[in-house]
Amino acid sequence: MEFLTGVKEQETLELTTLLAGDYEGQSVKLNGAVHTIRDMGEVAFVILRKREGLIQCVFEEGVTKFELKDLKEAATVEVEGVVAKEDRAPNGIEIRLREIRILSEPSAPMPLAISKWKLNTSLEAKLNNRAVSLRNVRERAKFKIQEGLVRGFREFLYEEGFTEIHTPKIGAKGAEGGANLFRFEYFHRPAVLEQSPQFYKQMMVGVFDRVFETAPVFRAEKHNTKRHLNEYTSLDFEMGYIDGFEDIMAMETGFLQYAMKLLEKDYAKELKMLGVTLPNVEKIPVVRFDEAKKMVSEKYDRRIKNPYDLEPEEEHLIGTLFKEEYDADFVFVTHYPSKKRPFYAMDDPQDTTFTLSFDLLFRGLEITTGGQRIHDYRMLTEKIAARGMTEEGMEDYLSAFKYGMPPHGGLGIGLERLTMQLIGEDNVRETTLFPRDLSRLEP
Amino acid sequence: MEFLTGVKEQETLELTTLLAGDYEGQSVKLNGAVHTIRDMGEVAFVILRKREGLIQCVFEEGVTKFELKDLKEAATVEVEGVVAKEDRAPNGIEIRLREIRILSEPSAPMPLAISKWKLNTSLEAKLNNRAVSLRNVRERAKFKIQEGLVRGFREFLYEEGFTEIHTPKIGAKGAEGGANLFRFEYFHRPAVLEQSPQFYKQMMVGVFDRVFETAPVFRAEKHNTKRHLNEYTSLDFEMGYIDGFEDIMAMETGFLQYAMKLLEKDYAKELKMLGVTLPNVEKIPVVRFDEAKKMVSEKYDRRIKNPYDLEPEEEHLIGTLFKEEYDADFVFVTHYPSKKRPFYAMDDPQDTTFTLSFDLLFRGLEITTGGQRIHDYRMLTEKIAARGMTEEGMEDYLSAFKYGMPPHGGLGIGLERLTMQLIGEDNVRETTLFPRDLSRLEP
């Protein structure tokens, strides 16, 4: 009987191993995709693309046992050659090729010049050719940074005693209700795609005290803007036994501090490639909603049109103001009006027209909504009634409260937006692997 | 201006801190849910439930400044008291209560006796009262173990150079096509819920070489069995530059080894609580599909009815056979017939009626399907044509191959099934937080 005993040793070297060791003068084997070929006559530079970056290989007529004309860009290959120092090459080394073995070949020439430093093409073209455009090393670097943010979220919360949960995306009713739900038929019953794990994560606070989830959410909103998607990845947490909604903001601050350190440590190459300077997250200012509106109105001589909501322009100006006056990239805006928050938001006992809730703005854009939730069964059912809503379909959610729930709160962070603001992109589609919007359902 | 500077220090102790330190004789503060109250007359035992476990508190008439009659089971409280050794208490210590402060109260008596060691109730009742039944410490322990499996998957793959991706769950076409798709209207266009991230993860192999995703998948299958769900969490990976499909199985073996070590280290309490003995994953036997069928037929004197598929009963018997003969809990079954695998499966060049693919059986149940994929554009389009399928709707997927893809393969693991088999449950709903099946859409 044959047995498998674990990960197979590879004959080929990874780039990280090659760069960490002293291989000068040694013959090594590598694999990768032919990123670009520069033919200089007697020699040619063959740049291989690997997951960790690019490596320059030198093809020499007569030395390399291969015909250069048989090598296509976008082929994948295994090569053998001698490592040499070369200051002008990426990472300071190159491989003097002896042999090339073709692993696979493309069937058509590339539709985009992915080997250019900056992909000189429209967002539409990039999205239409996603499988190809992301082979550009700067394009793909965005998603490594995105990975770092999700990793940071999970690692930090594990350390803080949170339990990871997986809640269903198909439900009978949405967490916030309303028109923004995708509806479909589930074995002859009406069903929706969940717009948030809100109800489920609250129910699980009664079980695990602290929970989190990193999963897709679905919004059937007819927004056509640079910052809206109809499907996105939501980083959600919910924590019990809080003293107030400030605990939630403090936990998010802790996450941001952890994530920035992780990016600095493990994603420095990608940050450099994209020219990203990490924001300062040592201290994040907190300002009341009404106060923030007033500050912006006064400083920028702007009339307050709607006292109950922040317009995108106002969010932007709050960002500008706090950057100018406090050198802050992030601002917590607190005490949003009750009428603009869902029924489960805890009203401020000092003035119930406001809630114990917050948004986190990052460079003038909302990336998080959170706050304390109502944990008392009677208070919750009374608020549902006061809003003219029905308890129908919420029996399971409400039962968690009927049978006791600790004071709690939580938040949801839009991963693609957070990545966009961190990298300095101006369209959330730039930091979404395969965006879904009003007009885009493919690829 | 007020600022937030990171996670707030708590006045209350966590159980882990209390148990790790030497607090005997000291006064401490704790919070938690009142799991159960045992009134013995002059004293009463109040068991608090915290995320890390249970802690016994002692209420003494006259000493505790509180009326016991005011304390309800399922209330959440903050208590203050003196730590004392007590061998008969969980974890060997108890808290002699001085003060109790009520944080929240339930509105109704509990519908299930969650403080019992084993919840003596039907699966239906547990699922109908999920927010309550999971407060039983053994019920919730299952999901801590599930967390460990997902953590292990991600941590191991990060170390192996994989990139985490987030692919869309709303698509224009499913990865495998067919009738098993939930369909709905997406802004006046027909859309489906993805039954697998297959196409997307393959496309991303051309970008990141190695990718993984841990996300929900949706199957509109009309199965009504103990092992099928209509929504489940799929642990998917896909890796490029493989020498053969054995590399995929070797990587999965590496994952299982890593995950079992992680469970042993960080989830020992939950394993013990559920009486779980971890399986041996040092070496996993590999057997061909046709060979396995023959072995079972011979050993158990069973006629082979369908040479192209494994019946659940046969899977079960393969599990039994390999346990008896090799003391193996896992078996890789390889070379499934081509006609039972999707079009993108790589046929075995030695005999194209079989594929370079595998299932992993764990104690007689399939928990993984994987294999090598076709990476050559022409081979792929020819197979699509030979199957009488259309390329329509697959243009984006196919473009990845047109512009070059390395040899690659991957797999998908059903998280809930893996957890079920590990724990020894006989219904996958036992290890699903909120199952979705033919009849269940709530809670």
CSV table of N, CA and C in Angstrom, one decimal, chain A residues 8-124:
chain,number,residue,atom,x,y,z
A,8,LYS,N,5.1,17.5,0.0
A,8,LYS,CA,6.3,17.0,-0.8
A,8,LYS,C,7.4,18.0,-0.9
A,9,GLU,N,8.6,17.6,-0.7
A,9,GLU,CA,9.8,18.4,-0.9
A,9,GLU,C,9.8,18.8,-2.4
A,10,GLN,N,10.1,20.1,-2.7
A,10,GLN,CA,10.2,20.5,-4.1
A,10,GLN,C,11.6,20.5,-4.5
A,11,GLU,N,11.8,20.2,-5.8
A,11,GLU,CA,13.2,20.3,-6.4
A,11,GLU,C,13.5,21.7,-6.7
A,12,THR,N,12.5,22.5,-7.1
A,12,THR,CA,12.6,23.9,-7.5
A,12,THR,C,12.7,24.8,-6.2
A,13,LEU,N,13.4,25.9,-6.4
A,13,LEU,CA,13.6,26.8,-5.3
A,13,LEU,C,12.5,27.9,-5.3
A,14,GLU,N,12.0,28.3,-4.2
A,14,GLU,CA,11.1,29.5,-4.1
A,14,GLU,C,12.0,30.7,-4.1
A,15,LEU,N,11.5,31.8,-4.5
A,15,LEU,CA,12.3,33.1,-4.5
A,15,LEU,C,12.8,33.5,-3.2
A,16,THR,N,11.9,33.3,-2.2
A,16,THR,CA,12.3,33.7,-0.8
A,16,THR,C,13.5,32.9,-0.3
A,17,THR,N,13.5,31.6,-0.6
A,17,THR,CA,14.6,30.7,-0.3
A,17,THR,C,15.9,31.2,-1.0
A,18,LEU,N,15.7,31.4,-2.3
A,18,LEU,CA,16.8,31.8,-3.1
A,18,LEU,C,17.5,33.1,-2.6
A,19,LEU,N,16.6,34.1,-2.2
A,19,LEU,CA,17.1,35.4,-1.8
A,19,LEU,C,17.7,35.3,-0.4
A,20,ALA,N,17.2,34.4,0.4
A,20,ALA,CA,17.7,34.3,1.8
A,20,ALA,C,19.0,33.6,1.9
A,21,GLY,N,19.3,32.7,1.0
A,21,GLY,CA,20.5,31.8,1.1
A,21,GLY,C,21.6,32.4,0.2
A,22,ASP,N,22.7,31.8,0.3
A,22,ASP,CA,23.9,32.2,-0.5
A,22,ASP,C,24.1,31.2,-1.6
A,23,TYR,N,23.5,31.5,-2.7
A,23,TYR,CA,23.5,30.6,-3.9
A,23,TYR,C,24.4,31.0,-5.0
A,24,GLU,N,25.2,32.1,-4.8
A,24,GLU,CA,26.0,32.6,-5.9
A,24,GLU,C,26.9,31.6,-6.4
A,25,GLY,N,26.9,31.4,-7.8
A,25,GLY,CA,27.8,30.4,-8.4
A,25,GLY,C,27.2,29.0,-8.5
A,26,GLN,N,26.1,28.8,-7.8
A,26,GLN,CA,25.5,27.5,-7.7
A,26,GLN,C,24.4,27.4,-8.8
A,27,SER,N,24.2,26.1,-9.2
A,27,SER,CA,23.2,25.8,-10.2
A,27,SER,C,21.9,25.5,-9.4
A,28,VAL,N,20.8,26.2,-9.9
A,28,VAL,CA,19.5,26.0,-9.2
A,28,VAL,C,18.4,25.8,-10.2
A,29,LYS,N,17.3,25.2,-9.7
A,29,LYS,CA,16.1,25.1,-10.5
A,29,LYS,C,15.0,26.0,-10.0
A,30,LEU,N,14.3,26.6,-10.9
A,30,LEU,CA,13.2,27.5,-10.6
A,30,LEU,C,12.0,27.2,-11.5
A,31,ASN,N,10.8,27.5,-11.1
A,31,ASN,CA,9.8,27.6,-12.1
A,31,ASN,C,9.1,28.9,-12.0
A,32,GLY,N,8.2,29.2,-13.0
A,32,GLY,CA,7.5,30.5,-13.0
A,32,GLY,C,6.9,30.7,-14.4
A,33,ALA,N,6.2,31.9,-14.5
A,33,ALA,CA,5.6,32.3,-15.7
A,33,ALA,C,6.6,33.3,-16.4
A,34,VAL,N,6.7,33.2,-17.7
A,34,VAL,CA,7.5,34.1,-18.5
A,34,VAL,C,6.7,35.4,-18.5
A,35,HIS,N,7.2,36.4,-17.7
A,35,HIS,CA,6.5,37.7,-17.6
A,35,HIS,C,6.8,38.5,-18.8
A,36,THR,N,8.1,38.6,-19.2
A,36,THR,CA,8.5,39.3,-20.4
A,36,THR,C,9.8,38.8,-20.9
A,37,ILE,N,10.1,39.0,-22.2
A,37,ILE,CA,11.3,38.6,-22.8
A,37,ILE,C,11.9,39.9,-23.5
A,38,ARG,N,13.2,40.2,-23.2
A,38,ARG,CA,13.8,41.3,-23.9
A,38,ARG,C,15.0,40.7,-24.7
A,39,ASP,N,14.8,40.7,-26.0
A,39,ASP,CA,15.8,40.1,-26.8
A,39,ASP,C,16.8,41.1,-27.2
A,40,MET,N,18.1,40.9,-26.8
A,40,MET,CA,19.2,41.9,-27.1
A,40,MET,C,20.1,41.4,-28.2
A,41,GLY,N,19.7,40.3,-28.9
A,41,GLY,CA,20.6,39.7,-29.9
A,41,GLY,C,21.3,38.5,-29.4
A,42,GLU,N,22.5,38.6,-28.9
A,42,GLU,CA,23.2,37.4,-28.4
A,42,GLU,C,22.7,36.9,-27.1
A,43,VAL,N,22.3,37.9,-26.3
A,43,VAL,CA,21.6,37.5,-25.0
A,43,VAL,C,20.2,38.0,-25.0
A,44,ALA,N,19.4,37.4,-24.1
A,44,ALA,CA,18.1,37.9,-23.9
A,44,ALA,C,17.8,37.8,-22.4
A,45,PHE,N,17.0,38.8,-22.0
A,45,PHE,CA,16.6,38.7,-20.6
A,45,PHE,C,15.2,38.2,-20.5
A,46,VAL,N,15.1,37.1,-19.8
A,46,VAL,CA,13.8,36.4,-19.6
A,46,VAL,C,13.4,36.7,-18.1
A,47,ILE,N,12.3,37.5,-17.9
A,47,ILE,CA,11.9,37.8,-16.6
A,47,ILE,C,10.8,36.8,-16.2
A,48,LEU,N,11.1,36.0,-15.1
A,48,LEU,CA,10.1,35.1,-14.6
A,48,LEU,C,9.2,35.7,-13.5
A,49,ARG,N,7.9,35.4,-13.5
A,49,ARG,CA,7.1,35.9,-12.5
A,49,ARG,C,6.7,34.7,-11.6
A,50,LYS,N,7.0,34.9,-10.3
A,50,LYS,CA,6.6,34.0,-9.3
A,50,LYS,C,5.7,34.7,-8.3
A,51,ARG,N,5.1,33.9,-7.4
A,51,ARG,CA,4.2,34.5,-6.4
A,51,ARG,C,4.9,35.6,-5.6
A,52,GLU,N,6.2,35.4,-5.3
A,52,GLU,CA,6.9,36.3,-4.4
A,52,GLU,C,7.5,37.5,-5.2
A,53,GLY,N,7.5,37.5,-6.5
A,53,GLY,CA,8.1,38.7,-7.2
A,53,GLY,C,8.7,38.2,-8.6
A,54,LEU,N,9.5,39.1,-9.1
A,54,LEU,CA,10.1,38.8,-10.4
A,54,LEU,C,11.6,38.4,-10.2
A,55,ILE,N,12.1,37.6,-11.2
A,55,ILE,CA,13.5,37.2,-11.2
A,55,ILE,C,14.0,37.2,-12.6
A,56,GLN,N,15.2,37.8,-12.8
A,56,GLN,CA,15.7,38.0,-14.1
A,56,GLN,C,16.6,36.7,-14.5
A,57,CYS,N,16.3,36.2,-15.6
A,57,CYS,CA,17.1,35.1,-16.1
A,57,CYS,C,17.8,35.5,-17.4
A,58,VAL,N,19.0,35.1,-17.6
A,58,VAL,CA,19.7,35.5,-18.8
A,58,VAL,C,19.9,34.3,-19.8
A,59,PHE,N,19.4,34.5,-21.0
A,59,PHE,CA,19.4,33.5,-22.0
A,59,PHE,C,20.7,33.9,-22.9
A,60,GLU,N,21.6,32.9,-23.1
A,60,GLU,CA,22.8,33.2,-23.9
A,60,GLU,C,22.8,32.2,-25.0
A,61,GLU,N,22.9,32.7,-26.2
A,61,GLU,CA,23.0,31.9,-27.4
A,61,GLU,C,24.2,30.9,-27.2
A,62,GLY,N,23.9,29.6,-27.4
A,62,GLY,CA,25.0,28.6,-27.3
A,62,GLY,C,25.2,28.1,-25.8
A,63,VAL,N,24.9,28.9,-24.8
A,63,VAL,CA,25.1,28.5,-23.5
A,63,VAL,C,23.8,27.8,-23.0
A,64,THR,N,22.7,28.5,-23.3
A,64,THR,CA,21.3,27.9,-23.0
A,64,THR,C,20.9,26.9,-24.0
A,65,LYS,N,20.7,25.7,-23.5
A,65,LYS,CA,20.3,24.6,-24.5
A,65,LYS,C,18.8,24.8,-24.8
A,66,PHE,N,18.5,25.7,-25.7
A,66,PHE,CA,17.1,26.0,-26.0
A,66,PHE,C,17.1,27.1,-27.1
A,67,GLU,N,16.1,27.0,-27.9
A,67,GLU,CA,16.0,28.1,-29.0
A,67,GLU,C,15.1,29.2,-28.4
A,68,LEU,N,15.6,30.4,-28.4
A,68,LEU,CA,14.8,31.5,-27.8
A,68,LEU,C,13.4,31.7,-28.6
A,69,LYS,N,13.5,31.4,-29.9
A,69,LYS,CA,12.2,31.6,-30.6
A,69,LYS,C,11.1,30.7,-30.2
A,70,ASP,N,11.5,29.6,-29.5
A,70,ASP,CA,10.5,28.6,-29.0
A,70,ASP,C,9.9,29.1,-27.6
A,71,LEU,N,10.3,30.2,-27.1
A,71,LEU,CA,9.8,30.6,-25.8
A,71,LEU,C,8.9,31.8,-26.0
A,72,LYS,N,7.7,31.6,-25.5
A,72,LYS,CA,6.6,32.7,-25.6
A,72,LYS,C,6.4,33.4,-24.3
A,73,GLU,N,6.1,34.6,-24.3
A,73,GLU,CA,5.6,35.3,-23.1
A,73,GLU,C,4.3,34.6,-22.7
A,74,ALA,N,4.2,34.5,-21.3
A,74,ALA,CA,3.0,33.9,-20.7
A,74,ALA,C,3.1,32.3,-20.7
A,75,ALA,N,4.2,31.8,-21.3
A,75,ALA,CA,4.4,30.3,-21.1
A,75,ALA,C,4.8,30.1,-19.6
A,76,THR,N,4.6,28.9,-19.1
A,76,THR,CA,5.2,28.6,-17.8
A,76,THR,C,6.3,27.6,-18.0
A,77,VAL,N,7.3,27.8,-17.2
A,77,VAL,CA,8.6,27.0,-17.5
A,77,VAL,C,9.2,26.6,-16.2
A,78,GLU,N,10.1,25.6,-16.3
A,78,GLU,CA,11.0,25.2,-15.3
A,78,GLU,C,12.4,25.5,-15.9
A,79,VAL,N,13.2,26.2,-15.2
A,79,VAL,CA,14.5,26.6,-15.7
A,79,VAL,C,15.6,26.1,-14.8
A,80,GLU,N,16.8,25.9,-15.4
A,80,GLU,CA,18.0,25.5,-14.6
A,80,GLU,C,19.1,26.5,-15.0
A,81,GLY,N,19.8,27.0,-14.0
A,81,GLY,CA,20.9,27.9,-14.3
A,81,GLY,C,21.7,28.3,-13.1
A,82,VAL,N,22.7,29.1,-13.4
A,82,VAL,CA,23.7,29.5,-12.3
A,82,VAL,C,23.3,30.9,-11.8
A,83,VAL,N,23.3,31.0,-10.4
A,83,VAL,CA,23.0,32.3,-9.8
A,83,VAL,C,24.2,33.2,-9.9
A,84,ALA,N,23.9,34.5,-10.3
A,84,ALA,CA,25.0,35.5,-10.3
A,84,ALA,C,24.5,36.8,-9.7
A,85,LYS,N,25.4,37.5,-9.1
A,85,LYS,CA,25.1,38.9,-8.7
A,85,LYS,C,24.9,39.8,-9.9
A,86,GLU,N,23.9,40.6,-9.8
A,86,GLU,CA,23.7,41.6,-10.9
A,86,GLU,C,22.8,42.8,-10.3
A,87,ASP,N,23.5,43.8,-10.0
A,87,ASP,CA,22.9,45.0,-9.3
A,87,ASP,C,21.7,45.5,-10.0
A,88,ARG,N,21.7,45.4,-11.4
A,88,ARG,CA,20.6,46.1,-12.1
A,88,ARG,C,19.4,45.2,-12.2
A,89,ALA,N,19.5,43.9,-11.8
A,89,ALA,CA,18.3,43.0,-11.8
A,89,ALA,C,17.5,43.2,-10.6
A,90,PRO,N,16.2,42.9,-10.7
A,90,PRO,CA,15.3,42.9,-9.5
A,90,PRO,C,15.9,42.0,-8.4
A,91,ASN,N,16.0,42.5,-7.2
A,91,ASN,CA,16.6,41.8,-6.0
A,91,ASN,C,18.1,41.6,-6.1
A,92,GLY,N,18.7,42.1,-7.1
A,92,GLY,CA,20.2,42.1,-7.2
A,92,GLY,C,20.8,40.8,-7.6
A,93,ILE,N,20.0,39.8,-8.1
A,93,ILE,CA,20.6,38.6,-8.7
A,93,ILE,C,19.9,38.2,-10.0
A,94,GLU,N,20.7,37.4,-10.7
A,94,GLU,CA,20.0,36.9,-11.9
A,94,GLU,C,20.4,35.4,-12.1
A,95,ILE,N,19.8,34.7,-13.0
A,95,ILE,CA,20.0,33.3,-13.2
A,95,ILE,C,20.6,33.2,-14.7
A,96,ARG,N,21.8,32.7,-14.8
A,96,ARG,CA,22.4,32.4,-16.2
A,96,ARG,C,21.8,31.1,-16.6
A,97,LEU,N,20.9,31.1,-17.6
A,97,LEU,CA,20.2,29.9,-17.9
A,97,LEU,C,21.0,28.8,-18.6
A,98,ARG,N,20.9,27.6,-18.2
A,98,ARG,CA,21.4,26.5,-18.9
A,98,ARG,C,20.3,25.7,-19.7
A,99,GLU,N,19.2,25.5,-19.0
A,99,GLU,CA,18.1,24.8,-19.6
A,99,GLU,C,16.8,25.4,-19.3
A,100,ILE,N,15.9,25.2,-20.2
A,100,ILE,CA,14.5,25.6,-20.1
A,100,ILE,C,13.6,24.5,-20.4
A,101,ARG,N,12.6,24.2,-19.6
A,101,ARG,CA,11.6,23.2,-19.9
A,101,ARG,C,10.3,23.9,-19.9
A,102,ILE,N,9.5,23.7,-21.0
A,102,ILE,CA,8.2,24.4,-21.1
A,102,ILE,C,7.2,23.5,-20.3
A,103,LEU,N,6.5,24.1,-19.4
A,103,LEU,CA,5.4,23.4,-18.7
A,103,LEU,C,4.1,23.6,-19.3
A,104,SER,N,3.8,24.8,-19.8
A,104,SER,CA,2.6,25.1,-20.5
A,104,SER,C,2.8,26.3,-21.4
A,105,GLU,N,1.9,26.4,-22.4
A,105,GLU,CA,2.0,27.5,-23.4
A,105,GLU,C,0.7,28.2,-23.6
A,106,PRO,N,0.7,29.5,-23.8
A,106,PRO,CA,-0.6,30.2,-24.1
A,106,PRO,C,-1.0,29.9,-25.5
A,107,SER,N,-2.3,30.2,-25.8
A,107,SER,CA,-2.8,30.0,-27.1
A,107,SER,C,-3.0,31.3,-27.9
A,108,ALA,N,-2.8,32.4,-27.3
A,108,ALA,CA,-3.0,33.7,-27.9
A,108,ALA,C,-2.1,34.8,-27.3
A,109,PRO,N,-1.7,35.8,-28.0
A,109,PRO,CA,-0.9,36.9,-27.4
A,109,PRO,C,-1.7,37.6,-26.4
A,110,MET,N,-1.0,38.2,-25.4
A,110,MET,CA,-1.6,38.8,-24.3
A,110,MET,C,-2.4,40.1,-24.7
A,111,PRO,N,-3.6,40.2,-24.1
A,111,PRO,CA,-4.5,41.4,-24.5
A,111,PRO,C,-4.0,42.7,-23.8
A,112,LEU,N,-3.2,42.5,-22.7
A,112,LEU,CA,-2.8,43.7,-22.0
A,112,LEU,C,-1.3,43.6,-21.7
A,113,ALA,N,-0.6,44.7,-21.7
A,113,ALA,CA,0.8,44.7,-21.4
A,113,ALA,C,1.1,44.7,-19.9
A,114,ILE,N,0.9,43.4,-19.4
A,114,ILE,CA,1.0,43.3,-17.9
A,114,ILE,C,2.4,43.5,-17.3
A,115,SER,N,3.4,43.4,-18.2
A,115,SER,CA,4.7,43.5,-17.6
A,115,SER,C,5.2,45.0,-17.4
A,116,LYS,N,4.3,45.9,-17.9
A,116,LYS,CA,4.6,47.3,-17.5
A,116,LYS,C,4.5,47.6,-16.0
A,117,TRP,N,5.2,48.6,-15.5
A,117,TRP,CA,5.1,48.9,-14.1
A,117,TRP,C,3.7,49.3,-13.7
A,118,LYS,N,3.2,50.3,-14.5
A,118,LYS,CA,1.8,50.6,-14.3
A,118,LYS,C,1.0,50.1,-15.5
A,119,LEU,N,-0.1,49.4,-15.2
A,119,LEU,CA,-1.0,48.9,-16.3
A,119,LEU,C,-1.7,50.1,-16.8
A,120,ASN,N,-1.3,50.5,-18.1
A,120,ASN,CA,-1.8,51.7,-18.7
A,120,ASN,C,-3.2,51.4,-19.4
A,121,THR,N,-4.2,51.2,-18.6
A,121,THR,CA,-5.4,50.8,-19.2
A,121,THR,C,-6.6,51.2,-18.3
A,122,SER,N,-7.8,51.3,-18.8
A,122,SER,CA,-8.9,51.7,-18.0
A,122,SER,C,-9.3,50.7,-17.0
A,123,LEU,N,-10.1,51.1,-16.0
A,123,LEU,CA,-10.6,50.2,-15.0
A,123,LEU,C,-11.5,49.2,-15.6
A,124,GLU,N,-12.3,49.6,-16.6
A,124,GLU,CA,-13.2,48.7,-17.3
A,124,GLU,C,-12.4,47.6,-17.9
